[in-house]
Backbone as CSV, one residue per row, in Angstrom:
resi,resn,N_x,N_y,N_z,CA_x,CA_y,CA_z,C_x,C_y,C_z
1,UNK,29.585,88.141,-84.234,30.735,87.684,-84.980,31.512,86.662,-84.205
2,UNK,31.397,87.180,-82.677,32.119,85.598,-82.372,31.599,84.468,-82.340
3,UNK,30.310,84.295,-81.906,29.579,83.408,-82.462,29.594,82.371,-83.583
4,UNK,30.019,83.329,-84.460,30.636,82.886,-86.261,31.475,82.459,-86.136
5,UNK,32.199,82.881,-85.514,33.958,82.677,-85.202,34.307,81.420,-84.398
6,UNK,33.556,81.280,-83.270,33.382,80.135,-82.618,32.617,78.579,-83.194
7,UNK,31.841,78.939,-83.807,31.426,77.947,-84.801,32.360,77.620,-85.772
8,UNK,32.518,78.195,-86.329,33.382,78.062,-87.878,34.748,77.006,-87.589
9,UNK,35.378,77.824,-85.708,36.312,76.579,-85.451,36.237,75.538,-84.820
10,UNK,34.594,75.537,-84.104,34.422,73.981,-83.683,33.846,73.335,-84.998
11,UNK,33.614,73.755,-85.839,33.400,72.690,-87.253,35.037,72.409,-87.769
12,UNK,35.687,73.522,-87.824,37.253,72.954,-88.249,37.579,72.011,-87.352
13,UNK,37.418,72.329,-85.986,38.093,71.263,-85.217,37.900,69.634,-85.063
14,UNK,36.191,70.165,-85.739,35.838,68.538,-85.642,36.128,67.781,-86.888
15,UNK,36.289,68.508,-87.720,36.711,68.032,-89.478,38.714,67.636,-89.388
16,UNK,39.105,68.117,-88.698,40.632,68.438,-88.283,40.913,67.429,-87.637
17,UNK,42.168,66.817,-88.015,42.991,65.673,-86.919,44.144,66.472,-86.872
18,UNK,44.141,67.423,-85.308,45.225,67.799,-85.291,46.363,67.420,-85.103
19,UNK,47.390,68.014,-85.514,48.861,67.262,-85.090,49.461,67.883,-83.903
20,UNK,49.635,67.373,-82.772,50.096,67.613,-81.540,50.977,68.119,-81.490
21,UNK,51.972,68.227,-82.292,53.213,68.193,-82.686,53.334,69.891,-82.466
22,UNK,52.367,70.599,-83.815,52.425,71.714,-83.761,51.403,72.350,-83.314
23,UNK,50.212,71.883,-82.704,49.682,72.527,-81.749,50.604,73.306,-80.546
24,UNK,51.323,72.022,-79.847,52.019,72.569,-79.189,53.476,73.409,-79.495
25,UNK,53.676,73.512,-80.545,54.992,74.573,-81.009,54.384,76.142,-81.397
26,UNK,52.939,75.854,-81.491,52.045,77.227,-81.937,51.720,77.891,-80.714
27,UNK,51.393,77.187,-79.880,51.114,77.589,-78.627,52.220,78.264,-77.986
28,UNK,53.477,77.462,-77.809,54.536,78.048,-77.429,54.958,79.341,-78.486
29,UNK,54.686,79.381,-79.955,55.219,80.912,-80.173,54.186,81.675,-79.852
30,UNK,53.069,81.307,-79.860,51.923,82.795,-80.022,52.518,82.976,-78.251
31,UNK,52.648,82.557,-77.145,53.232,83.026,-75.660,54.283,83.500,-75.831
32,UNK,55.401,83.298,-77.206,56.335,84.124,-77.360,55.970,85.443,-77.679
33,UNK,55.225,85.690,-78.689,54.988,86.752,-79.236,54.111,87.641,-78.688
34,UNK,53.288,86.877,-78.058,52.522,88.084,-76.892,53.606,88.942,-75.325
35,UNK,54.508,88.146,-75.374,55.412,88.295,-74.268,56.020,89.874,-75.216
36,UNK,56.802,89.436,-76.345,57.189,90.725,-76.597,55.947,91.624,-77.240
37,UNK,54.511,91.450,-77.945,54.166,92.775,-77.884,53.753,93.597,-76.560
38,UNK,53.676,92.641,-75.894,53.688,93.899,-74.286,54.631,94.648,-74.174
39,UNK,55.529,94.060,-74.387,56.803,95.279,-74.108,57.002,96.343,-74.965
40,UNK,55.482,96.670,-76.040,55.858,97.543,-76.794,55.111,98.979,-75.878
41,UNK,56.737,99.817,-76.166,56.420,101.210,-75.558,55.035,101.552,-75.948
42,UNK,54.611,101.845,-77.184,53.404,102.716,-77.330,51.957,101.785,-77.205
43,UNK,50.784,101.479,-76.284,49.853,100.697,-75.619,48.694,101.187,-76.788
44,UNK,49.084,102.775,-77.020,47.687,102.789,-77.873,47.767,102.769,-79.395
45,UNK,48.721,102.305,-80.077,49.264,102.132,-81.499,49.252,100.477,-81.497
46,UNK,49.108,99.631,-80.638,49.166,97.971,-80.822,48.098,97.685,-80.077
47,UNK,47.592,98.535,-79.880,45.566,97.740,-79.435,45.331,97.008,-79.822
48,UNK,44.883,97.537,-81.373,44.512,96.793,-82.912,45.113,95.178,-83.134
49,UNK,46.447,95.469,-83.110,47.135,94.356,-83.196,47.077,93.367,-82.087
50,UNK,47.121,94.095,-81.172,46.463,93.428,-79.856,45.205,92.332,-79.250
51,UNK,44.648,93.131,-80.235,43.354,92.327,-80.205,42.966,91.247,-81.210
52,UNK,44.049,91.640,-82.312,43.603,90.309,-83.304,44.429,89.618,-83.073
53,UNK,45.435,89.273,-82.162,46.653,88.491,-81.446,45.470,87.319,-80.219
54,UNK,45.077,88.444,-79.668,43.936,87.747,-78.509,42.855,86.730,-79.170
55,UNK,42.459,87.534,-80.166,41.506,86.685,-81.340,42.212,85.328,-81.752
56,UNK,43.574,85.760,-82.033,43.999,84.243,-83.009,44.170,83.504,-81.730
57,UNK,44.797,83.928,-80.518,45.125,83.024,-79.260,43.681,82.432,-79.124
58,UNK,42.349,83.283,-78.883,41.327,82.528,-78.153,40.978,81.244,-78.928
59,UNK,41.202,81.643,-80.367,40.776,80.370,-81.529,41.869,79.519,-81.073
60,UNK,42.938,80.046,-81.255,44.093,78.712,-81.170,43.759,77.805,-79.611
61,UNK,43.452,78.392,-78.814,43.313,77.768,-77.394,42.081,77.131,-77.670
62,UNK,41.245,77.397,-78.293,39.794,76.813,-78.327,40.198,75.678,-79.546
63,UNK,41.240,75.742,-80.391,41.137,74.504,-81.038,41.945,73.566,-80.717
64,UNK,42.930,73.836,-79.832,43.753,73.593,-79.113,43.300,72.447,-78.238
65,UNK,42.621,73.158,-77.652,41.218,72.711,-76.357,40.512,71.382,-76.282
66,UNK,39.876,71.489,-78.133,39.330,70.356,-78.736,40.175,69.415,-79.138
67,UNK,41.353,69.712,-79.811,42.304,68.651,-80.112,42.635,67.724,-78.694
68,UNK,42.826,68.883,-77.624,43.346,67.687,-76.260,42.173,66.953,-75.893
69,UNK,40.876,67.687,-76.190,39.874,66.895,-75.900,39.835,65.446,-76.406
70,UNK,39.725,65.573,-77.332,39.907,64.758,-78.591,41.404,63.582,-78.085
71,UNK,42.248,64.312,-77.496,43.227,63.146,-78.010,43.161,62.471,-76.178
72,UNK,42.040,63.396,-75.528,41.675,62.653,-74.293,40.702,61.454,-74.037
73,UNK,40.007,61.854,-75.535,38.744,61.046,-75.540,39.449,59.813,-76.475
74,UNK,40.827,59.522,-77.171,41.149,58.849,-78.117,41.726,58.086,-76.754
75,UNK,41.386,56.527,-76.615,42.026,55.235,-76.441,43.760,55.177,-76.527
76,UNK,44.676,54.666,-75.662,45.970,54.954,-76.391,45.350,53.294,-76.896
77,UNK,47.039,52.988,-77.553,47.301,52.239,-78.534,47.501,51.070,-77.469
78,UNK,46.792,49.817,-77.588,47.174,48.810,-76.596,48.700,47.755,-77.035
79,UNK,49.286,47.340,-75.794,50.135,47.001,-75.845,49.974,45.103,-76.226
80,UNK,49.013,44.734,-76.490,48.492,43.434,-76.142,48.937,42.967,-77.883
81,UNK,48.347,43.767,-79.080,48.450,43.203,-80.244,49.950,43.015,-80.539
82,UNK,50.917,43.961,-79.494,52.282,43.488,-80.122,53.131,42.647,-79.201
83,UNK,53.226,42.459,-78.051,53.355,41.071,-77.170,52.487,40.670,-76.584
84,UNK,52.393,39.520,-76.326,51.226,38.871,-75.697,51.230,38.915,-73.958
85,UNK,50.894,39.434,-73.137,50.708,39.691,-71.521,51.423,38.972,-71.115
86,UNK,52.196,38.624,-70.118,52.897,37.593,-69.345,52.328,36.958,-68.100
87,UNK,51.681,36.002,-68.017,50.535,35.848,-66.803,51.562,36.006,-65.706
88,UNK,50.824,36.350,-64.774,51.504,36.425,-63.401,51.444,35.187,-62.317
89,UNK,52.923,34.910,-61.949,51.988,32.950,-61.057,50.923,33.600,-60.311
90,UNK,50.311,32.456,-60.465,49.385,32.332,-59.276,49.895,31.896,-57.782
91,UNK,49.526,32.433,-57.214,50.359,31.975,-55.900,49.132,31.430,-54.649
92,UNK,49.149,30.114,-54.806,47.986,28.955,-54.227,47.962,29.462,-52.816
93,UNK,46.659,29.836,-52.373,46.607,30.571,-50.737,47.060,29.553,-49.688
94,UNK,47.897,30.311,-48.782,48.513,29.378,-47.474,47.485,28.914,-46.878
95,UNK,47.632,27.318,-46.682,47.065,26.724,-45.865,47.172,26.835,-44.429
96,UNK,45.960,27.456,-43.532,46.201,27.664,-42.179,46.397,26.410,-41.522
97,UNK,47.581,26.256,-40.695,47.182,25.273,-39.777,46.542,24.898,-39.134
98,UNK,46.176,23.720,-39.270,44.853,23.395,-38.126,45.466,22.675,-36.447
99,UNK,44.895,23.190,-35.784,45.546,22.839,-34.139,45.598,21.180,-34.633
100,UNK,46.088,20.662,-33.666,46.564,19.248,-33.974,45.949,18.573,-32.968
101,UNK,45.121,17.477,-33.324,44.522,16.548,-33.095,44.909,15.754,-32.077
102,UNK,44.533,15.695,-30.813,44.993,14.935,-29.886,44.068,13.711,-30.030
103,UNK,44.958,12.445,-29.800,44.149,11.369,-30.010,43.443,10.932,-28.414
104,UNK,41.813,10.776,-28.762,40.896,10.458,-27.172,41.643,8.846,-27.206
105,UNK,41.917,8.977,-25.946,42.286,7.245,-25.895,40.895,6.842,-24.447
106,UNK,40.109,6.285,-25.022,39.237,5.528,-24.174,39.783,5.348,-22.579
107,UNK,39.146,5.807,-21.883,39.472,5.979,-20.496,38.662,4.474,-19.906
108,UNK,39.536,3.693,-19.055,38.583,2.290,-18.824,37.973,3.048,-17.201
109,UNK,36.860,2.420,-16.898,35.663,2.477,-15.844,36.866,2.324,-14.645
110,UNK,36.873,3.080,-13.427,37.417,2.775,-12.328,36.846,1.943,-11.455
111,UNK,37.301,1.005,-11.254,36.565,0.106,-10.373,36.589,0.397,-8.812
112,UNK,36.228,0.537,-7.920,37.028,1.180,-6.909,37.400,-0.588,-6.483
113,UNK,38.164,-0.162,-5.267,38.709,-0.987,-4.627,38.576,-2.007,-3.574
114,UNK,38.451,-3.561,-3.152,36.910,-3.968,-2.266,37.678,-3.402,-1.136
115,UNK,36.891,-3.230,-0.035,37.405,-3.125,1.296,37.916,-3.388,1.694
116,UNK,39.393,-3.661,2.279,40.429,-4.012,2.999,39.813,-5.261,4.008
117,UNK,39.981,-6.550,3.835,38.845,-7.504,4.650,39.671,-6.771,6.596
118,UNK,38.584,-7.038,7.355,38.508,-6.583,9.164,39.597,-7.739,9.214
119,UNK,40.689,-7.284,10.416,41.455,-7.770,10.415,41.513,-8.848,11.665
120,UNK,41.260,-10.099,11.272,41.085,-11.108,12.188,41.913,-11.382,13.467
121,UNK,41.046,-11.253,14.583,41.204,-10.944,15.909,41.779,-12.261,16.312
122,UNK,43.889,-12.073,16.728,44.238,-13.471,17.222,43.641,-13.609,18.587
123,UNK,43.924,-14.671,18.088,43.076,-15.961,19.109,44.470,-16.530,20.134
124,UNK,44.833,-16.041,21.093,46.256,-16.820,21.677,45.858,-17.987,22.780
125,UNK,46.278,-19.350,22.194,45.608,-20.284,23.030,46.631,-20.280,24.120
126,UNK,45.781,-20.953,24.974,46.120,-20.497,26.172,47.401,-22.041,26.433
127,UNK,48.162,-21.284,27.164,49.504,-22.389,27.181,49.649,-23.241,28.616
128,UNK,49.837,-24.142,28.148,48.992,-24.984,29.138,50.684,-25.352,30.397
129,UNK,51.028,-25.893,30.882,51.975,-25.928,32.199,53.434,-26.808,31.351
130,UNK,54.500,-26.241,31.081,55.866,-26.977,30.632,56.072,-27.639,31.192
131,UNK,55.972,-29.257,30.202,56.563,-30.081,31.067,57.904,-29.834,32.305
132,UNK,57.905,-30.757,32.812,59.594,-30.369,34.000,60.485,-31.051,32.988
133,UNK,61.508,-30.266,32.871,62.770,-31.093,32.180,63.204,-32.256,33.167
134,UNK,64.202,-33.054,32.783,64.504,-33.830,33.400,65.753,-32.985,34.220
135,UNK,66.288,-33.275,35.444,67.197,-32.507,36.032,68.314,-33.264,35.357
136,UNK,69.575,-33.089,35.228,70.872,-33.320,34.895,71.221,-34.688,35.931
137,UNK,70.756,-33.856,37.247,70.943,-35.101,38.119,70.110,-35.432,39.262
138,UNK,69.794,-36.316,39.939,68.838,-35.928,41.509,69.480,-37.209,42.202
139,UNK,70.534,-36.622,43.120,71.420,-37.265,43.827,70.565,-38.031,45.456
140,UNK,69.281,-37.212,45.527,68.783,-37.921,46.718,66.969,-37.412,46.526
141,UNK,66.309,-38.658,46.689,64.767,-38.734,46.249,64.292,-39.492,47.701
142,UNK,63.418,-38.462,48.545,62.884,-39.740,49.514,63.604,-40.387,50.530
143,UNK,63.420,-41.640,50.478,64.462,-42.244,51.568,65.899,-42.654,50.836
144,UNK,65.809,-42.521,49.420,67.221,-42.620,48.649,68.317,-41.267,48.900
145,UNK,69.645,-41.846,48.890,70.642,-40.666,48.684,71.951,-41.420,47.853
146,UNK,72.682,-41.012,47.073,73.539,-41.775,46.132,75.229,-40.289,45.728
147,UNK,75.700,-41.521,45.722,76.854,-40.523,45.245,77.699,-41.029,44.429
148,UNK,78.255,-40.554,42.952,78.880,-41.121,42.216,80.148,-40.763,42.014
149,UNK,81.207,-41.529,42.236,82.848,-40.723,41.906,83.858,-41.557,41.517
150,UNK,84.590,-41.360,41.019,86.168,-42.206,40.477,86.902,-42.126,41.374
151,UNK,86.844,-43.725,41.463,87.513,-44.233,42.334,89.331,-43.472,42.898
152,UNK,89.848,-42.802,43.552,90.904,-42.243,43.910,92.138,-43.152,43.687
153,UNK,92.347,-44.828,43.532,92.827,-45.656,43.449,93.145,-45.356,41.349
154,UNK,92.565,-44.769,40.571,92.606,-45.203,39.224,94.192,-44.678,38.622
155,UNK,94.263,-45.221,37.762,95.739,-44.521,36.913,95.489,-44.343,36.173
156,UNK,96.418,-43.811,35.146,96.398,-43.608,33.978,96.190,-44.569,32.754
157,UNK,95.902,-46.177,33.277,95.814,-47.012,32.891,94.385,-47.539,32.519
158,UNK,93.945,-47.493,33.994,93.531,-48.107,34.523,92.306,-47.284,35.084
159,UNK,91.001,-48.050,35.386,89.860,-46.546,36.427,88.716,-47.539,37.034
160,UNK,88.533,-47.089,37.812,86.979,-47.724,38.549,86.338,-46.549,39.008
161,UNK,85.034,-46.880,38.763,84.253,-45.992,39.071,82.793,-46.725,40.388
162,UNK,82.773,-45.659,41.038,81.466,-46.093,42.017,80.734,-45.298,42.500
163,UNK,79.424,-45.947,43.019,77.894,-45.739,43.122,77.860,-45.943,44.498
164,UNK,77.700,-45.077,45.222,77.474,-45.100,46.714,76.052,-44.670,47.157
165,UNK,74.902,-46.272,47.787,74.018,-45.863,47.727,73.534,-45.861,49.424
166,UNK,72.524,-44.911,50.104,72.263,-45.136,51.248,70.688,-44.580,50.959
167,UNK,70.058,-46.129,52.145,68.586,-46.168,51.925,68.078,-46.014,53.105
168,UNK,67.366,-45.589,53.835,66.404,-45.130,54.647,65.604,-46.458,55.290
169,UNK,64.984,-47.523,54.500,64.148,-48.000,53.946,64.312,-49.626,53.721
170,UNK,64.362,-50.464,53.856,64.510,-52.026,53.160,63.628,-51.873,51.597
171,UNK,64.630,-52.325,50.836,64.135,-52.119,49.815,63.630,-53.519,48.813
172,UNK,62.705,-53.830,48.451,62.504,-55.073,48.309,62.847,-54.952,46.491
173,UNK,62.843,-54.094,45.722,63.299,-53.919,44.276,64.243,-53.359,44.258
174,UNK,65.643,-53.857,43.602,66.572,-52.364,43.572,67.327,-52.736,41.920
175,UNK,67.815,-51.989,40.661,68.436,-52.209,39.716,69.174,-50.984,39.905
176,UNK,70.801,-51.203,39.915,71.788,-50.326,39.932,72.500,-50.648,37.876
177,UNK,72.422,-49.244,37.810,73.141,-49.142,36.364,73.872,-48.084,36.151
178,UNK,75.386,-48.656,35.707,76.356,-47.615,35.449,76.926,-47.558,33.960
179,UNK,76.966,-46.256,33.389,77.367,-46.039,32.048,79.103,-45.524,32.162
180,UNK,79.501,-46.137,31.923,81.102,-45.374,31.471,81.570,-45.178,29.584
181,UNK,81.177,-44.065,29.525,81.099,-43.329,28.152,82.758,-43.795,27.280
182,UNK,83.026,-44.525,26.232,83.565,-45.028,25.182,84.245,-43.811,24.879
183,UNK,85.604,-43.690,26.167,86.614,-42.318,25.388,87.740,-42.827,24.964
184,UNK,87.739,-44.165,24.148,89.043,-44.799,23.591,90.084,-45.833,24.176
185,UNK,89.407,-47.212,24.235,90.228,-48.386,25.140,89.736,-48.700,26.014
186,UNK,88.756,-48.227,26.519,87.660,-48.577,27.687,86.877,-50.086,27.620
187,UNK,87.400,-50.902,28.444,87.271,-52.260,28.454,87.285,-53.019,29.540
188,UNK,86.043,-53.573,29.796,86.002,-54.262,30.981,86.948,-54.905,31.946
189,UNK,87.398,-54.451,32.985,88.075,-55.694,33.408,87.306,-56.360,34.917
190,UNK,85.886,-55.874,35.600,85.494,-56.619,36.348,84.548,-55.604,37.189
191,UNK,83.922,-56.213,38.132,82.853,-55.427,38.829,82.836,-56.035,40.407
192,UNK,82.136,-55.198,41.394,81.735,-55.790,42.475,80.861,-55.327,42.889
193,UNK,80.207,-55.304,44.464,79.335,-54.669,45.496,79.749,-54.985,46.597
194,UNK,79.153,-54.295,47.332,79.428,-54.466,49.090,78.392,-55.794,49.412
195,UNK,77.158,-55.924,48.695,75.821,-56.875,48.938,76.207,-58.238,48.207
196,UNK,75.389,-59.560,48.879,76.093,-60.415,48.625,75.972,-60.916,46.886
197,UNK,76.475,-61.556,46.373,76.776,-61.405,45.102,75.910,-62.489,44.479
198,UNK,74.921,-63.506,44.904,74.167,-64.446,44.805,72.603,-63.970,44.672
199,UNK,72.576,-62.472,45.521,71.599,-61.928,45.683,71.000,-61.084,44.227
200,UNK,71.986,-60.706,43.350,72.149,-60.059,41.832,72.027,-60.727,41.067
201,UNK,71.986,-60.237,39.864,72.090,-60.526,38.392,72.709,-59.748,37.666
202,UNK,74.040,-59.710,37.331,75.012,-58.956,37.273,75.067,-59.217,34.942
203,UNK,75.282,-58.346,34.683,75.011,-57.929,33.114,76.018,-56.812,32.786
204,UNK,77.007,-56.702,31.750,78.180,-55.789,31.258,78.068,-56.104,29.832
205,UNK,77.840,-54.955,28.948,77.577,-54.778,27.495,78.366,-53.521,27.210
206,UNK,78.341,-53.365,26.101,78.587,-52.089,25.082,77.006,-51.817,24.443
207,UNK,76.627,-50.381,25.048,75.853,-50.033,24.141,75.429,-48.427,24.105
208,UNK,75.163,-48.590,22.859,75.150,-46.414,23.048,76.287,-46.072,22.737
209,UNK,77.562,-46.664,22.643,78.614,-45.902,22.589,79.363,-45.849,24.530
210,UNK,78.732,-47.019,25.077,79.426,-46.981,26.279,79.277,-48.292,27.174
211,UNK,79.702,-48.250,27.664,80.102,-49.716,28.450,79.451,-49.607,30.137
212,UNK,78.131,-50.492,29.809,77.222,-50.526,30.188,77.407,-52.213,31.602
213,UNK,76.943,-51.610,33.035,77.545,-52.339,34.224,75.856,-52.295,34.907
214,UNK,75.163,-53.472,35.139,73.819,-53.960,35.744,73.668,-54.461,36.429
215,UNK,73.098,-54.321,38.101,73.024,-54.982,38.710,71.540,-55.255,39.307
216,UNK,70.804,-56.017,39.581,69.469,-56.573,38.912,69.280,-57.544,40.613
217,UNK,68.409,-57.090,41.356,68.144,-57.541,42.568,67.138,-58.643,42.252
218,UNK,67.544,-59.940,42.723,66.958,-60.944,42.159,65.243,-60.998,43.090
219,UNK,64.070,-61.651,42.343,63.057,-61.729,43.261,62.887,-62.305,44.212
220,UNK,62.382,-61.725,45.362,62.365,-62.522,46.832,63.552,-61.480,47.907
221,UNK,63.948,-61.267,47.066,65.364,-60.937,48.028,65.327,-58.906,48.536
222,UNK,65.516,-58.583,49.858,65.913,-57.792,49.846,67.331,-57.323,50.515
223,UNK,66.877,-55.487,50.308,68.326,-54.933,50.813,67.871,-54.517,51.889
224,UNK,68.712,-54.463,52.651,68.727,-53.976,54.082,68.817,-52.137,53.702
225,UNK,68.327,-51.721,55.083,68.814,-50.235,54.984,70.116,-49.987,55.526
226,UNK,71.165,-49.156,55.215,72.282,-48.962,55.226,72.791,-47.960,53.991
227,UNK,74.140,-48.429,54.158,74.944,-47.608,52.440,75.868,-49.379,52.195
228,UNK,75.461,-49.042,50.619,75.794,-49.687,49.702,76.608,-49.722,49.026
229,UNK,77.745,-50.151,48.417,78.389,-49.509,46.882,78.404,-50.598,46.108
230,UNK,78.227,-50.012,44.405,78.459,-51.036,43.507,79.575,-49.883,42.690
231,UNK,80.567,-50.966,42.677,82.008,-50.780,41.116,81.808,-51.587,40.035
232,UNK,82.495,-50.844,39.326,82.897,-51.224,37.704,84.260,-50.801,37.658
233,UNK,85.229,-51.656,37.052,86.576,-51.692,36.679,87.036,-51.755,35.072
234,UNK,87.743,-50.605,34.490,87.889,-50.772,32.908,89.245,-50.318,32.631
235,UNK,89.859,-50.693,31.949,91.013,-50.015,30.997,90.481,-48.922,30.187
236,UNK,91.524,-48.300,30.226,91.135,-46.951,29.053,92.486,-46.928,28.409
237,UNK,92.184,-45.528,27.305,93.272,-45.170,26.872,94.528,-44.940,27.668
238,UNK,95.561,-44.610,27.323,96.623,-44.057,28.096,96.852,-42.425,28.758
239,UNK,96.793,-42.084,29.827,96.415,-40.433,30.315,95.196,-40.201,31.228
240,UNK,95.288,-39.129,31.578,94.028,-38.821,32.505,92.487,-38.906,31.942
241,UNK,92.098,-39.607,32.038,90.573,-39.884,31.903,89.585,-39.054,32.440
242,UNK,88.643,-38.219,31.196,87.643,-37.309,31.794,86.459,-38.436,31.781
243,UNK,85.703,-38.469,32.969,84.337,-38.862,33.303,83.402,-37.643,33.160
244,UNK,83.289,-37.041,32.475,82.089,-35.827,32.628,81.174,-36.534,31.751
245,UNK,81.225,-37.576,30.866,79.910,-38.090,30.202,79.483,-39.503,30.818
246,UNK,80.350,-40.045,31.821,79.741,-40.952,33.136,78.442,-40.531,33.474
247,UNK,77.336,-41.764,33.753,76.863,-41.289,34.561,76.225,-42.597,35.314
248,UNK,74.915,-42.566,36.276,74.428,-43.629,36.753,72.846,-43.570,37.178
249,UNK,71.981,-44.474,37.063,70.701,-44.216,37.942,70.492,-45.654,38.925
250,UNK,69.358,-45.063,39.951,69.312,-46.284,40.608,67.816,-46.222,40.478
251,UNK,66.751,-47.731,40.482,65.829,-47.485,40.748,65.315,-48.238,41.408
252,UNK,64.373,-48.289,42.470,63.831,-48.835,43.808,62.264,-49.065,44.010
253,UNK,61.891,-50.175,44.653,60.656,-50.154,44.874,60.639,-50.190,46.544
254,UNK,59.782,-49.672,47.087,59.920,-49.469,48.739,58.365,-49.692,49.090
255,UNK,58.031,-49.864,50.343,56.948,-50.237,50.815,56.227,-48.563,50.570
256,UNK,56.630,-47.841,50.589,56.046,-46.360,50.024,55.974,-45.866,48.325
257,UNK,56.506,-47.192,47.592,56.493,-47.097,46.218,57.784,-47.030,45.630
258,UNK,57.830,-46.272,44.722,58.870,-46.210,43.815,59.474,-45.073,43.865
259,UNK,60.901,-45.457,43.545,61.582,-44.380,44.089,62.917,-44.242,43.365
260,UNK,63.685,-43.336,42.005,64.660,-43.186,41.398,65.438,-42.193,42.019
261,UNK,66.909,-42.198,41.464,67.645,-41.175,41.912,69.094,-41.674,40.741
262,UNK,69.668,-40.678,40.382,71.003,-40.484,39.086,71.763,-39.513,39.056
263,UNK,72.885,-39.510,38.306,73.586,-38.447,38.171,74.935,-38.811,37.941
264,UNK,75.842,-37.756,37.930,77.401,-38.417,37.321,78.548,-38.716,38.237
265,UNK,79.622,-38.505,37.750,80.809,-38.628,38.893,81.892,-37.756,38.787
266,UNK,82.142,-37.447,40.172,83.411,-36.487,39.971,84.500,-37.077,39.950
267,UNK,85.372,-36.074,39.821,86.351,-36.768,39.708,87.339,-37.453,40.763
268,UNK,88.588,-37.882,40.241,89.242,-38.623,41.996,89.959,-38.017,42.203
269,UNK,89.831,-37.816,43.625,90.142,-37.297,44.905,92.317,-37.399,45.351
């Protein structure tokens, strides 16, 4: 019979669109109503009833069963025929950075460097003997000796200057020359010697910047050995007169040759 019973309601169930509604309000009373027939005092007077309670529950749960089946196996209702989906953005994938490109800059060929050229070995020529300067003065050469000074007689006006010569020697060449340096008014006024005056060739110029006194031993003629003097007589400026740019040479020919001697004058005495 259950067999029958069980059939009879899986053919109802499958012929049946149940309503959920009261499936589940049936369900909830038949759990009501089994709740209170338990509580009935007498167990062996509601067997009966008992059991056809269990009967209608097992059917109701078994059609019950099939309906949830059923409304498990039913599709719900899609939401698509009554609004249309809302696409979702697309969201374009992040581009990874790529390391950054260092630019190759062409490296040029090293050339190396030429050799430092060997460093050329001076050569120091060899220095050959300095000339001799000329001395300032050479007051005595040989058989010559000479001395030059302002005259002690001069004024402030007025000056002579002289050449004091002593020779060793007879001298068969002799030229005496005196410079008195152009320090402002310096002007001839005359000349002499100790030697006779016929025997010379006597010459007074400006030149150089000085006042220039010559005495010129004529040919044929000589000097005796002894001391000599030749003067020169000039005006100058007014005041003491420096001679430090005076000066004089003598030059000589002697049976031993030639023979100079020069230098300046001090002052007077």
């Amino acid at each position: 019979m259950n067999e029958d019973i069980t059939r009879r309601l899986h053919d109802a169930a499958e012929a049946h669109r149940p309503d959920r509604a009261r499936i589940l309000a049936r369900l909830e009373r038949g759990a009501a109503e089994s709740t209170v027939r338990h509580r009935t005092p007498s167990a062996a007077r509601s067997w009966p009833k008992a059991a056809l309670a269990g009967l209608a529950i097992t059917a109701t749960l078994a059609t019950g069963g099939l309906a949830v089946a059923g409304i498990a196996r039913t599709p719900p209702p899609s939401d698509s025929a009554t609004a249309p989906a809302t696409p979702s953005p697309t969201i374009p994938p992040r581009a990874t950075p790529s390391a950054p490109t260092t630019p190759t800059t062409p490296i040029a060929p090293v050339t190396p460097a030429p050799p430092a050229p060997a460093p050329t070995p001076t050569t120091t020529a060899p220095v050959g003997p300095r000339p001799t300067p000329l001395p300032s003065s050479r007051v005595q050469n040989g058989p010559l000796a000479s001395v030059g000074e302002v005259d002690p007689h001069s004024t402030v006006y007025w000056a002579q200057s002289n050449v004091t010569l002593k020779t060793a020697r007879p001298l068969t060449s002799l030229t005496v020359e005196l410079r008195i340096a152009q320090t402002g008014g310096v002007r001839n006024t005359g000349n002499w010697r100790t030697l006779p005056s016929e025997d010379f060739t006597v010459t007074v110029q400006e030149a150089g910047g000085a006042l220039v006194y010559r005495w010129v031993l004529k040919p044929g003629r000589t000097v005796p050995t002894g001391q000599h003097v030749f003067a020169g007589q000039y005006n100058h400026a007014t005041g003491v007169r420096d001679a430090k740019d005076d000066s004089y040479r003598v030059d000589t020919q002697t049976a031993g040759g030639s023979v100079a001697v020069w230098g300046g004058f001090t002052p007077a005495r």
